[in-house]
Short mmCIF file of C-alpha atoms in Angstrom, two decimals:
data_model
loop_
_atom_site.label_atom_id
_atom_site.label_comp_id
_atom_site.label_asym_id
_atom_site.label_seq_id
_atom_site.Cartn_x
_atom_site.Cartn_y
_atom_site.Cartn_z
CA MET A 94 13.47 -32.96 4.89
CA ASN A 95 13.82 -33.91 8.58
CA THR A 96 13.09 -32.57 12.09
CA GLU A 97 15.87 -30.01 11.70
CA SER A 98 14.45 -28.62 8.47
CA PRO A 99 13.13 -25.08 8.78
CA ILE A 100 9.55 -23.95 9.12
CA GLY A 101 8.72 -21.77 6.11
CA ILE A 102 6.54 -18.72 6.72
CA PHE A 103 5.37 -16.17 4.19
CA ASP A 104 3.34 -13.00 4.08
CA SER A 105 2.62 -10.25 1.58
CA GLY A 106 4.96 -7.96 3.51
CA ILE A 107 6.45 -7.59 6.93
CA GLY A 108 3.20 -8.05 8.93
CA GLY A 109 3.86 -11.80 9.16
CA LEU A 110 6.77 -11.02 11.48
CA THR A 111 4.16 -11.02 14.26
CA VAL A 112 3.76 -14.73 13.42
CA VAL A 113 7.55 -15.24 13.45
CA LYS A 114 7.67 -13.61 16.88
CA ALA A 115 4.83 -15.75 18.25
CA ILE A 116 6.44 -18.97 16.92
CA GLN A 117 9.85 -18.01 18.32
CA ALA A 118 8.20 -17.56 21.72
CA ALA A 119 6.34 -20.89 21.54
CA LEU A 120 9.03 -22.95 19.78
CA PRO A 121 12.45 -21.36 20.43
CA PHE A 122 14.47 -24.23 18.91
CA GLU A 123 12.82 -24.25 15.49
CA ARG A 124 14.69 -22.86 12.48
CA LEU A 125 12.48 -20.29 10.73
CA ILE A 126 12.68 -19.02 7.18
CA TYR A 127 10.48 -16.05 6.37
CA PHE A 128 9.61 -14.62 2.96
CA GLY A 129 7.98 -11.19 2.82
CA ASP A 130 6.78 -10.14 -0.64
CA THR A 131 7.66 -6.51 0.03
CA ALA A 132 7.81 -5.68 -3.69
CA ARG A 133 4.14 -6.54 -4.19
CA VAL A 134 2.62 -5.69 -0.83
CA PRO A 135 -0.27 -5.12 -0.13
CA TYR A 136 -2.24 -8.14 -1.37
CA GLY A 137 -5.46 -7.02 0.39
CA PRO A 138 -6.87 -4.70 -2.28
CA LYS A 139 -5.84 -6.88 -5.26
CA SER A 140 -7.99 -9.21 -7.34
CA GLN A 141 -8.35 -12.90 -6.49
CA ILE A 142 -6.58 -14.03 -9.69
CA THR A 143 -3.52 -11.90 -8.82
CA ILE A 144 -3.50 -13.03 -5.18
CA ARG A 145 -3.58 -16.72 -6.28
CA LYS A 146 -0.66 -16.19 -8.66
CA TYR A 147 1.35 -14.50 -5.91
CA ALA A 148 0.54 -17.35 -3.46
CA ALA A 149 2.06 -19.89 -5.89
CA ASP A 150 5.18 -17.71 -6.34
CA ASP A 151 5.64 -17.27 -2.59
CA THR A 152 5.31 -21.00 -1.93
CA ALA A 153 7.86 -21.80 -4.66
CA ILE A 154 10.37 -19.42 -3.07
CA LEU A 155 10.09 -21.15 0.31
CA MET A 156 10.15 -24.67 -1.24
CA ARG A 157 13.71 -24.03 -2.48
CA HIS A 158 14.73 -24.22 1.20
CA GLN A 159 13.02 -27.62 1.79
CA PRO A 160 10.87 -26.64 4.75
CA LYS A 161 9.16 -29.28 6.93
CA MET A 162 5.96 -27.22 6.93
CA ILE A 163 4.60 -23.96 5.55
CA ILE A 164 2.76 -21.31 7.50
CA VAL A 165 0.70 -18.83 5.53
CA ALA A 166 1.00 -15.72 7.70
CA CYS A 167 -1.00 -13.69 5.20
CA ASN A 168 -4.71 -13.56 5.97
CA THR A 169 -5.53 -12.58 2.40
CA VAL A 170 -3.78 -15.68 0.98
CA SER A 171 -5.26 -17.84 3.77
CA ALA A 172 -8.70 -16.59 2.76
CA LEU A 173 -8.42 -16.77 -1.02
CA ALA A 174 -5.58 -19.12 -2.01
CA LEU A 175 -4.75 -21.71 0.69
CA ASP A 176 -5.52 -24.48 -1.83
CA VAL A 177 -2.91 -22.99 -4.20
CA VAL A 178 -0.27 -23.22 -1.44
CA GLU A 179 -1.29 -26.82 -0.62
CA LYS A 180 -1.06 -27.82 -4.30
CA SER A 181 2.34 -26.13 -4.71
CA CYS A 182 4.14 -27.74 -1.77
CA GLY A 183 3.62 -31.48 -2.15
CA ASN A 184 3.08 -33.46 1.02
CA ILE A 185 4.25 -31.13 3.76
CA PRO A 186 1.64 -29.67 6.11
CA VAL A 187 0.29 -26.16 5.53
CA ILE A 188 -1.15 -23.99 8.30
CA GLY A 189 -2.97 -20.74 7.58
CA VAL A 190 -3.43 -17.97 10.12
CA LEU A 191 -7.08 -17.81 9.22
CA LYS A 192 -8.16 -21.34 10.22
CA SER A 193 -5.99 -21.19 13.35
CA GLY A 194 -7.55 -17.89 14.46
CA ALA A 195 -11.07 -19.09 13.60
CA SER A 196 -10.58 -22.33 15.51
CA LEU A 197 -9.25 -20.63 18.66
CA ALA A 198 -12.14 -18.13 18.58
CA VAL A 199 -14.66 -21.00 18.38
CA GLN A 200 -13.03 -22.59 21.45
CA MET A 201 -13.11 -19.31 23.38
CA THR A 202 -16.56 -17.83 22.72
CA LYS A 203 -19.16 -18.47 25.39
CA ASN A 204 -22.13 -16.63 23.89
CA ASN A 205 -21.54 -17.78 20.28
CA HIS A 206 -21.08 -14.23 18.94
CA ILE A 207 -17.66 -13.59 17.32
CA GLY A 208 -16.38 -10.41 15.70
CA VAL A 209 -13.69 -10.40 12.99
CA ILE A 210 -11.60 -7.45 11.74
CA GLY A 211 -9.29 -7.63 8.71
CA THR A 212 -8.40 -6.15 5.33
CA GLN A 213 -11.08 -5.44 2.72
CA ALA A 214 -10.20 -8.63 0.80
CA THR A 215 -10.26 -10.87 3.89
CA VAL A 216 -13.60 -9.49 5.06
CA CYS A 217 -15.20 -9.53 1.59
CA SER A 218 -14.12 -13.15 1.09
CA ASN A 219 -16.25 -14.10 4.12
CA ALA A 220 -13.59 -16.75 4.82
CA TYR A 221 -13.52 -16.26 8.61
CA ALA A 222 -17.30 -16.67 8.87
CA TYR A 223 -17.06 -19.77 6.67
CA ALA A 224 -14.23 -21.28 8.75
CA ILE A 225 -16.02 -20.49 12.03
CA ASN A 226 -19.39 -21.84 10.86
CA THR A 227 -17.79 -25.00 9.47
CA LEU A 228 -16.66 -25.70 13.05
CA ASN A 229 -19.91 -24.52 14.64
CA PRO A 230 -22.87 -23.46 12.50
CA ASP A 231 -24.64 -21.86 15.50
CA ILE A 232 -22.09 -19.06 15.90
CA ALA A 233 -23.03 -15.57 14.66
CA VAL A 234 -20.09 -13.80 12.98
CA VAL A 235 -19.91 -10.01 12.48
CA SER A 236 -17.06 -8.70 10.31
CA GLN A 237 -15.57 -5.27 9.70
CA ALA A 238 -12.81 -4.20 7.31
CA CYS A 239 -10.32 -1.79 8.93
CA PRO A 240 -8.09 -0.82 5.98
CA LEU A 241 -6.43 2.14 7.73
CA PHE A 242 -5.05 -0.01 10.58
CA VAL A 243 -2.14 -1.30 8.45
CA PRO A 244 -0.76 2.12 7.43
CA LEU A 245 -1.37 3.48 10.96
CA ALA A 246 0.62 0.56 12.45
CA GLU A 247 3.41 0.90 9.87
CA GLU A 248 3.68 4.65 10.43
CA GLY A 249 3.99 4.10 14.17
CA PHE A 250 0.72 5.93 14.99
CA ILE A 251 0.28 3.44 17.83
CA ASN A 252 -0.93 5.77 20.58
CA HIS A 253 -2.02 8.74 18.45
CA PRO A 254 -5.48 10.28 19.07
CA ALA A 255 -6.24 9.90 15.34
CA THR A 256 -5.78 6.12 15.65
CA LYS A 257 -8.23 6.11 18.56
CA LEU A 258 -10.80 8.03 16.46
CA ILE A 259 -10.35 5.66 13.53
CA ALA A 260 -10.64 2.63 15.85
CA GLU A 261 -13.91 4.06 17.20
CA HIS A 262 -15.13 4.58 13.63
CA TYR A 263 -14.41 0.97 12.67
CA LEU A 264 -15.38 -0.79 15.91
CA ALA A 265 -18.55 1.12 16.89
CA ASP A 266 -20.95 -1.45 15.43
CA PHE A 267 -19.43 -4.30 17.46
CA ARG A 268 -20.87 -2.76 20.64
CA LYS A 269 -24.41 -3.43 19.39
CA ALA A 270 -23.50 -6.90 18.10
CA ASN A 271 -23.12 -8.50 21.55
CA ILE A 272 -19.83 -10.26 20.67
CA ASP A 273 -17.65 -11.70 23.45
CA THR A 274 -14.66 -12.53 21.20
CA LEU A 275 -12.85 -10.46 18.53
CA VAL A 276 -10.41 -12.01 16.03
CA LEU A 277 -7.54 -9.81 14.82
CA GLY A 278 -7.73 -11.14 11.26
CA CYS A 279 -4.67 -9.29 9.93
CA THR A 280 -1.09 -9.82 11.03
CA HIS A 281 -0.50 -6.08 11.49
CA TYR A 282 -3.27 -5.64 14.02
CA PRO A 283 -1.41 -7.00 17.08
CA ILE A 284 0.70 -3.81 16.87
CA LEU A 285 -2.52 -1.86 17.59
CA ARG A 286 -3.82 -4.39 20.13
CA GLN A 287 -3.91 -1.88 22.99
CA VAL A 288 -6.01 0.78 21.23
CA ILE A 289 -8.27 -1.93 19.77
CA GLY A 290 -8.73 -3.42 23.26
CA GLU A 291 -9.47 -0.05 24.86
CA THR A 292 -11.98 0.81 22.15
CA ILE A 293 -13.81 -2.52 22.10
CA GLY A 294 -13.90 -2.84 25.91
CA SER A 295 -12.13 -5.11 28.38
CA ASP A 296 -15.01 -7.63 28.54
CA ILE A 297 -14.31 -8.78 24.97
CA ARG A 298 -11.59 -11.37 24.50
CA ILE A 299 -9.14 -10.60 21.70
CA ILE A 300 -7.81 -13.48 19.59
CA ASP A 301 -4.42 -12.75 18.05
CA SER A 302 -4.14 -14.95 14.92
CA ALA A 303 -0.35 -14.97 15.28
CA GLU A 304 -0.58 -16.58 18.72
CA ALA A 305 -3.26 -18.97 17.46
CA VAL A 306 -1.06 -20.15 14.57
CA ALA A 307 1.91 -20.64 16.91
CA LEU A 308 -0.26 -22.83 19.15
CA ARG A 309 -1.48 -24.88 16.15
CA THR A 310 2.09 -25.25 14.81
CA SER A 311 3.26 -26.55 18.16
CA GLU A 312 0.44 -29.11 18.30
CA LEU A 313 0.99 -30.27 14.74
CA LEU A 314 4.79 -30.72 15.05
CA SER A 315 4.28 -32.53 18.35
CA GLU A 316 1.65 -34.94 17.00
CA SER A 317 3.75 -35.80 13.93
CA GLY A 318 7.04 -36.17 15.87
CA MET A 319 8.57 -33.36 13.82
CA LEU A 320 9.70 -31.03 16.63
CA ASN A 321 13.33 -29.94 16.27
CA ARG A 322 15.30 -31.86 18.96
CA SER A 323 18.49 -29.79 18.79
CA HIS A 324 18.51 -27.28 21.60
CA THR A 325 20.06 -24.40 19.70
CA THR A 326 18.39 -21.13 18.83
CA SER A 327 18.97 -19.15 15.65
CA VAL A 328 17.80 -15.87 14.19
CA PRO A 329 15.15 -16.24 11.47
CA HIS A 330 16.40 -16.41 7.88
CA LEU A 331 14.78 -13.44 6.15
CA LEU A 332 13.95 -13.22 2.44
CA VAL A 333 12.26 -10.21 0.85
CA SER A 334 11.39 -9.27 -2.73
CA ASP A 335 12.31 -5.62 -2.16
CA LEU A 336 14.21 -3.83 0.56
CA PRO A 337 12.01 -0.86 1.46
CA GLN A 338 13.64 2.20 2.99
CA LYS A 339 11.76 1.66 6.25
CA PHE A 340 12.53 -2.07 6.53
CA SER A 341 14.89 -1.81 9.45
CA LYS A 342 12.54 0.49 11.40
CA LEU A 343 9.59 -1.81 10.72
CA TYR A 344 11.56 -4.91 11.74
CA GLN A 345 12.28 -3.18 15.04
CA LEU A 346 8.59 -2.25 15.45
CA PHE A 347 7.38 -5.81 14.81
CA MET A 348 10.13 -7.88 16.43
CA GLY A 349 11.46 -5.54 19.11
CA SER A 350 15.04 -6.37 18.09
CA GLU A 351 17.68 -5.28 15.57
CA GLN A 352 17.20 -6.46 12.00
CA PRO A 353 19.46 -9.39 10.96
CA ASP A 354 20.87 -9.80 7.42
CA VAL A 355 18.24 -10.05 4.69
CA ASP A 356 18.39 -11.85 1.34
CA LEU A 357 16.76 -10.24 -1.67
CA VAL A 358 14.87 -12.60 -4.02
CA GLU A 359 13.36 -11.76 -7.38
CA VAL A 360 9.63 -12.36 -7.94
CA MET B 140 2.72 9.81 -34.51
CA ASN B 141 0.80 13.00 -35.31
CA THR B 142 -1.30 15.72 -33.62
CA GLU B 143 -4.14 13.25 -33.13
CA SER B 144 -1.93 10.73 -31.32
CA PRO B 145 -2.79 10.30 -27.66
CA ILE B 146 -1.02 11.79 -24.66
CA GLY B 147 0.27 8.91 -22.56
CA ILE B 148 0.05 9.29 -18.78
CA PHE B 149 1.16 6.82 -16.13
CA ASP B 150 1.21 6.50 -12.37
CA SER B 151 1.89 3.79 -9.83
CA GLY B 152 -1.85 3.50 -9.21
CA ILE B 153 -5.00 5.52 -9.61
CA GLY B 154 -3.69 8.77 -8.04
CA GLY B 155 -2.60 10.00 -11.46
CA LEU B 156 -6.25 10.32 -12.39
CA THR B 157 -6.06 13.78 -10.77
CA VAL B 158 -3.64 14.60 -13.62
CA VAL B 159 -6.02 13.10 -16.19
CA LYS B 160 -8.81 15.27 -14.78
CA ALA B 161 -6.68 18.43 -14.84
CA ILE B 162 -5.58 17.77 -18.45
CA GLN B 163 -9.15 17.05 -19.56
CA ALA B 164 -10.17 20.41 -18.08
CA ALA B 165 -7.29 22.29 -19.75
CA LEU B 166 -7.21 20.39 -23.06
CA PRO B 167 -10.64 18.83 -23.68
CA PHE B 168 -9.87 17.72 -27.26
CA GLU B 169 -6.77 15.66 -26.51
CA ARG B 170 -6.97 11.86 -26.56
CA LEU B 171 -5.61 10.49 -23.28
CA ILE B 172 -4.29 7.03 -22.52
CA TYR B 173 -3.64 6.30 -18.86
CA PHE B 174 -1.74 3.37 -17.35
CA GLY B 175 -2.09 2.75 -13.60
CA ASP B 176 0.25 0.07 -12.23
CA THR B 177 -2.38 -1.07 -9.73
CA ALA B 178 -0.73 -4.49 -9.31
CA ARG B 179 2.46 -2.96 -7.92
CA VAL B 180 1.20 0.19 -6.19
CA PRO B 181 2.54 1.84 -4.04
CA TYR B 182 5.97 2.77 -5.44
CA GLY B 183 6.67 5.25 -2.62
CA PRO B 184 8.15 2.87 -0.02
CA LYS B 185 10.11 0.75 -2.54
CA SER B 186 13.81 0.84 -3.31
CA GLN B 187 15.24 3.00 -6.09
CA ILE B 188 16.34 0.00 -8.16
CA THR B 189 12.80 -1.42 -8.13
CA ILE B 190 11.22 1.97 -8.91
CA ARG B 191 13.55 2.41 -11.92
CA LYS B 192 12.66 -1.04 -13.28
CA TYR B 193 8.94 -0.27 -12.92
CA ALA B 194 9.38 3.11 -14.67
CA ALA B 195 10.85 1.36 -17.74
CA ASP B 196 7.99 -1.19 -17.77
CA ASP B 197 5.34 1.54 -17.49
CA THR B 198 6.86 3.56 -20.34
CA ALA B 199 7.04 0.47 -22.56
CA ILE B 200 3.32 -0.21 -21.98
CA LEU B 201 2.38 3.32 -23.09
CA MET B 202 4.78 3.28 -26.07
CA ARG B 203 2.75 0.43 -27.64
CA HIS B 204 0.05 3.07 -28.21
CA GLN B 205 2.40 5.53 -29.99
CA PRO B 206 1.77 8.58 -27.83
CA LYS B 207 2.89 12.07 -28.90
CA MET B 208 4.15 12.77 -25.40
CA ILE B 209 4.41 11.08 -22.01
CA ILE B 210 3.37 12.54 -18.68
CA VAL B 211 4.81 10.96 -15.57
CA ALA B 212 1.97 11.50 -13.10
CA CYS B 213 3.86 9.60 -10.41
CA ASN B 214 5.91 11.86 -8.15
CA THR B 215 8.07 8.93 -7.04
CA VAL B 216 9.07 8.10 -10.64
CA SER B 217 9.47 11.82 -11.44
CA ALA B 218 11.86 12.06 -8.50
CA LEU B 219 13.89 8.90 -8.98
CA ALA B 220 13.55 7.69 -12.57
CA LEU B 221 12.60 10.45 -15.04
CA ASP B 222 15.81 9.70 -16.98
CA VAL B 223 14.70 6.07 -17.36
CA VAL B 224 11.42 7.24 -18.92
CA GLU B 225 13.26 9.64 -21.26
CA LYS B 226 15.64 6.89 -22.38
CA SER B 227 12.78 4.42 -22.96
CA CYS B 228 10.59 6.61 -25.16
CA GLY B 229 12.83 7.87 -27.96
CA ASN B 230 12.31 11.42 -29.13
CA ILE B 231 8.89 12.33 -27.76
CA PRO B 232 8.70 14.89 -24.95
CA VAL B 233 8.37 13.77 -21.35
CA ILE B 234 6.81 15.90 -18.62
CA GLY B 235 7.01 14.96 -14.96
CA VAL B 236 4.63 16.26 -12.30
CA LEU B 237 7.59 17.10 -10.12
CA LYS B 238 9.34 19.67 -12.35
CA SER B 239 5.99 21.21 -13.31
CA GLY B 240 4.96 21.64 -9.66
CA ALA B 241 8.39 22.94 -8.68
CA SER B 242 8.43 25.43 -11.52
CA LEU B 243 4.96 26.82 -10.73
CA ALA B 244 5.86 27.15 -7.04
CA VAL B 245 8.99 29.13 -7.96
CA GLN B 246 6.83 31.50 -10.05
CA MET B 247 4.31 31.94 -7.23
CA THR B 248 6.39 32.39 -4.08
CA LYS B 249 6.94 35.98 -2.99
CA ASN B 250 9.01 35.40 0.16
CA ASN B 251 11.18 32.59 -1.30
CA HIS B 252 10.03 30.02 1.28
CA ILE B 253 8.33 26.95 -0.22
CA GLY B 254 6.93 23.90 1.59
CA VAL B 255 6.62 20.48 -0.09
CA ILE B 256 4.60 17.48 1.05
CA GLY B 257 4.81 14.03 -0.54
CA THR B 258 5.46 10.33 0.00
CA GLN B 259 8.47 9.11 1.99
CA ALA B 260 10.39 8.29 -1.21
CA THR B 261 9.69 11.65 -2.86
CA VAL B 262 10.70 13.61 0.22
CA CYS B 263 13.79 11.49 0.96
CA SER B 264 14.96 11.89 -2.64
CA ASN B 265 15.12 15.66 -2.06
CA ALA B 266 14.09 16.01 -5.70
CA TYR B 267 11.65 18.91 -5.18
CA ALA B 268 14.27 20.96 -3.34
CA TYR B 269 16.76 20.14 -6.11
CA ALA B 270 14.31 21.14 -8.87
CA ILE B 271 13.32 24.35 -7.05
CA ASN B 272 16.91 25.37 -6.28
CA THR B 273 18.02 24.66 -9.86
CA LEU B 274 15.52 27.35 -10.90
CA ASN B 275 16.31 29.68 -8.00
CA PRO B 276 19.09 28.87 -5.52
CA ASP B 277 17.86 31.52 -3.06
CA ILE B 278 14.63 29.70 -2.22
CA ALA B 279 14.41 27.86 1.11
CA VAL B 280 12.57 24.55 0.81
CA VAL B 281 11.03 22.70 3.77
CA SER B 282 9.72 19.17 3.10
CA GLN B 283 7.51 16.79 5.04
CA ALA B 284 6.49 13.20 4.21
CA CYS B 285 2.78 12.58 4.83
CA PRO B 286 2.48 8.81 4.22
CA LEU B 287 -0.99 8.45 5.76
CA PHE B 288 -2.61 10.94 3.36
CA VAL B 289 -2.79 8.35 0.52
CA PRO B 290 -4.69 5.68 2.49
CA LEU B 291 -6.90 8.35 4.11
CA ALA B 292 -7.81 9.72 0.65
CA GLU B 293 -8.41 6.24 -0.79
CA GLU B 294 -10.60 5.23 2.14
CA GLY B 295 -12.70 8.36 1.70
CA PHE B 296 -11.76 9.83 5.10
CA ILE B 297 -11.95 13.26 3.44
CA ASN B 298 -13.75 15.20 6.17
CA HIS B 299 -13.11 12.88 9.13
CA PRO B 300 -11.79 14.40 12.39
CA ALA B 301 -8.95 11.82 12.36
CA THR B 302 -7.75 13.22 9.02
CA LYS B 303 -7.74 16.72 10.53
CA LEU B 304 -5.62 15.46 13.49
CA ILE B 305 -3.19 13.69 11.15
CA ALA B 306 -2.96 16.82 8.94
CA GLU B 307 -2.13 18.87 12.06
CA HIS B 308 0.52 16.31 13.02
CA TYR B 309 2.20 16.49 9.60
CA LEU B 310 1.79 20.20 8.87
CA ALA B 311 2.55 21.74 12.30
CA ASP B 312 6.21 22.50 11.50
CA PHE B 313 5.28 24.53 8.39
CA ARG B 314 3.74 27.22 10.62
CA LYS B 315 7.19 28.00 12.04
CA ALA B 316 8.87 27.80 8.63
CA ASN B 317 7.36 31.02 7.27
CA ILE B 318 6.41 29.46 3.90
CA ASP B 319 3.98 31.29 1.58
CA THR B 320 3.57 28.41 -0.91
CA LEU B 321 2.92 24.68 -0.37
CA VAL B 322 3.38 22.10 -3.14
CA LEU B 323 1.10 19.03 -3.06
CA GLY B 324 3.87 16.67 -4.18
CA CYS B 325 1.69 13.56 -4.49
CA THR B 326 -1.16 13.05 -6.93
CA HIS B 327 -3.50 11.83 -4.19
CA TYR B 328 -3.26 14.96 -2.12
CA PRO B 329 -5.66 17.15 -4.17
CA ILE B 330 -8.42 14.88 -2.77
CA LEU B 331 -7.51 16.22 0.70
CA ARG B 332 -6.93 19.78 -0.51
CA GLN B 333 -9.64 21.27 1.72
CA VAL B 334 -8.37 19.82 5.02
CA ILE B 335 -4.77 20.61 4.04
CA GLY B 336 -5.78 24.19 3.24
CA GLU B 337 -7.70 24.63 6.50
CA THR B 338 -4.82 23.23 8.52
CA ILE B 339 -2.03 25.18 6.84
CA GLY B 340 -4.01 28.47 6.81
CA SER B 341 -5.61 30.52 4.04
CA ASP B 342 -2.58 32.82 3.64
CA ILE B 343 -0.50 29.99 2.14
CA ARG B 344 -0.94 29.34 -1.56
CA ILE B 345 -1.37 25.66 -2.47
CA ILE B 346 0.23 24.38 -5.68
CA ASP B 347 -1.55 21.34 -7.09
CA SER B 348 1.03 19.44 -9.19
CA ALA B 349 -1.77 18.04 -11.37
CA GLU B 350 -2.86 21.56 -12.40
CA ALA B 351 0.78 22.56 -12.88
CA VAL B 352 1.45 19.63 -15.22
CA ALA B 353 -1.70 20.40 -17.22
CA LEU B 354 -0.52 23.99 -17.68
CA ARG B 355 2.95 22.82 -18.78
CA THR B 356 1.43 20.25 -21.20
CA SER B 357 -0.71 22.92 -22.77
CA GLU B 358 2.31 25.24 -23.25
CA LEU B 359 4.48 22.47 -24.68
CA LEU B 360 1.90 21.20 -27.21
CA SER B 361 1.17 24.78 -28.26
CA GLU B 362 4.81 25.70 -28.78
CA SER B 363 5.51 22.56 -30.82
CA GLY B 364 2.33 22.81 -32.90
CA MET B 365 1.17 19.44 -31.58
CA LEU B 366 -2.25 20.40 -30.20
CA ASN B 367 -5.03 18.12 -31.42
CA ARG B 368 -7.06 20.13 -33.93
CA SER B 369 -10.07 17.81 -34.13
CA HIS B 370 -12.84 19.22 -31.95
CA THR B 371 -14.10 15.93 -30.56
CA THR B 372 -13.92 14.79 -26.98
CA SER B 373 -13.40 11.21 -25.84
CA VAL B 374 -13.23 9.36 -22.54
CA PRO B 375 -9.68 8.46 -21.45
CA HIS B 376 -8.42 5.01 -22.48
CA LEU B 377 -7.65 3.25 -19.20
CA LEU B 378 -5.07 0.49 -18.72
CA VAL B 379 -4.35 -1.12 -15.35
CA SER B 380 -2.13 -4.02 -14.25
CA ASP B 381 -4.72 -5.26 -11.75
CA LEU B 382 -8.39 -4.53 -11.27
CA PRO B 383 -8.71 -3.88 -7.55
CA GLN B 384 -12.06 -4.46 -5.88
CA LYS B 385 -12.41 -0.76 -5.12
CA PHE B 386 -11.44 0.48 -8.60
CA SER B 387 -14.85 1.73 -9.62
CA LYS B 388 -15.37 3.56 -6.28
CA LEU B 389 -11.91 5.14 -6.51
CA TYR B 390 -12.45 6.20 -10.12
CA GLN B 391 -15.62 7.97 -8.99
CA LEU B 392 -13.72 9.62 -6.09
CA PHE B 393 -10.92 10.92 -8.34
CA MET B 394 -12.83 11.75 -11.53
CA GLY B 395 -16.32 12.50 -10.25
CA SER B 396 -17.83 10.39 -13.04
CA GLU B 397 -18.69 6.75 -13.78
CA GLN B 398 -15.77 4.45 -14.62
CA PRO B 399 -15.42 3.64 -18.36
CA ASP B 400 -14.20 0.26 -19.66
CA VAL B 401 -10.73 -0.70 -18.48
CA ASP B 402 -8.10 -2.89 -20.19
CA LEU B 403 -5.99 -5.19 -18.07
CA VAL B 404 -2.29 -5.43 -19.03
CA GLU B 405 0.28 -7.84 -17.63
CA VAL B 406 3.44 -6.42 -16.00
#
């Protein structure tokens, strides 16, 4: 393991590609290896015991490639099983989208009222509120599960009137809650950032967890002298546990570029 | 294995409970054992090789309970892996929702134009059109994938205006296609039967695959003298591969009654 070792990133499916894209933008010379557990997606509605087992499996798959750090791009695993990832990967640093997003939101809020949207499991775990209040116990956190946002994003219903109606349904209560900052606590949600922004209002700052984790990764590699010093760029190395029929279309939706080769791994 | 042996039913998740409900209504004295592969749901977007592996696993789980027949309540498995189920269960009869729905639609259509809605995998497999045209090659079949209907049903967006807009989006082309019969080719869709019916128009007959499979089961057990002759009713024996947080709420949504005890099986 050295500065040229890859950064390992995993998610329950392809949503974590928003994290890959944010890290590519912030750190173009890093080698990235991404595992998407497309055979077992989604993790959100599953039980904690199952999610913790999957987190250990996912970490083991990335560890075979000797990464210099691991990024948990899955909010559900960040919320319920970050300790499992830390235990499974020895001494290398682990960054979860959740703590990164929570920390950036705490820095940004001015009125100490933060909203969080995510999957049912992330919201029920209360992990964002816990992470935010660990940093600042005076902040009020209001959370809302938006389970239809993932299928709407994946089906490309980005600008559809139905998506606007569903966004209004989910986000209505935030208007009364006086928040000035909203955390997108699911890696799919950046795809719907525009409709979420229009619905919530332009006076509320939106925190994209993918951008927050890229910022934190950059800081951490810098501080530890582990930035890749070779000035070459490479396409991310993609691993998936199943190759869904829509994979290529979804890759295009998330990354805005053609899908590279993909390796299939068994889970 | 005798007349009192259970009927084994499986699905990728809890959608197959619509089949359980239809069979309970048609055959109240049969013992039912249901396996929902809730840890690996949904099958729809997955590759054929993965779906075939899961079909073998699901059959093996039911075979431990020595059923007198197996019902494949999963349209995706019916479309892509019915032969795997037949090979894995020896001599007992296998009924798939797909052939039952196709067969009932063929009996019902008067103008020989049938519409089919289902998951991406079911529609892409072209299995409904194949099953319908095997019975009658003169029937025109028009298919449409409606991938958002499953999450909308599961989230309880039954009468929401967004669901109506999405139904209009998916079903618009059927108006031009001159169909007189529409097959609900996914076990979740009966939950949205009202909005689908309102959108498609009252002159189009809707075929619920769950009701079709119950009818076919009744005929088959009758013909083979395998109807259960004991006049006692029992709650279905439920097996799942994961106990999702929403299970109890979903059971209520699908069955209209309180959830009984559930056994967890490893896949």
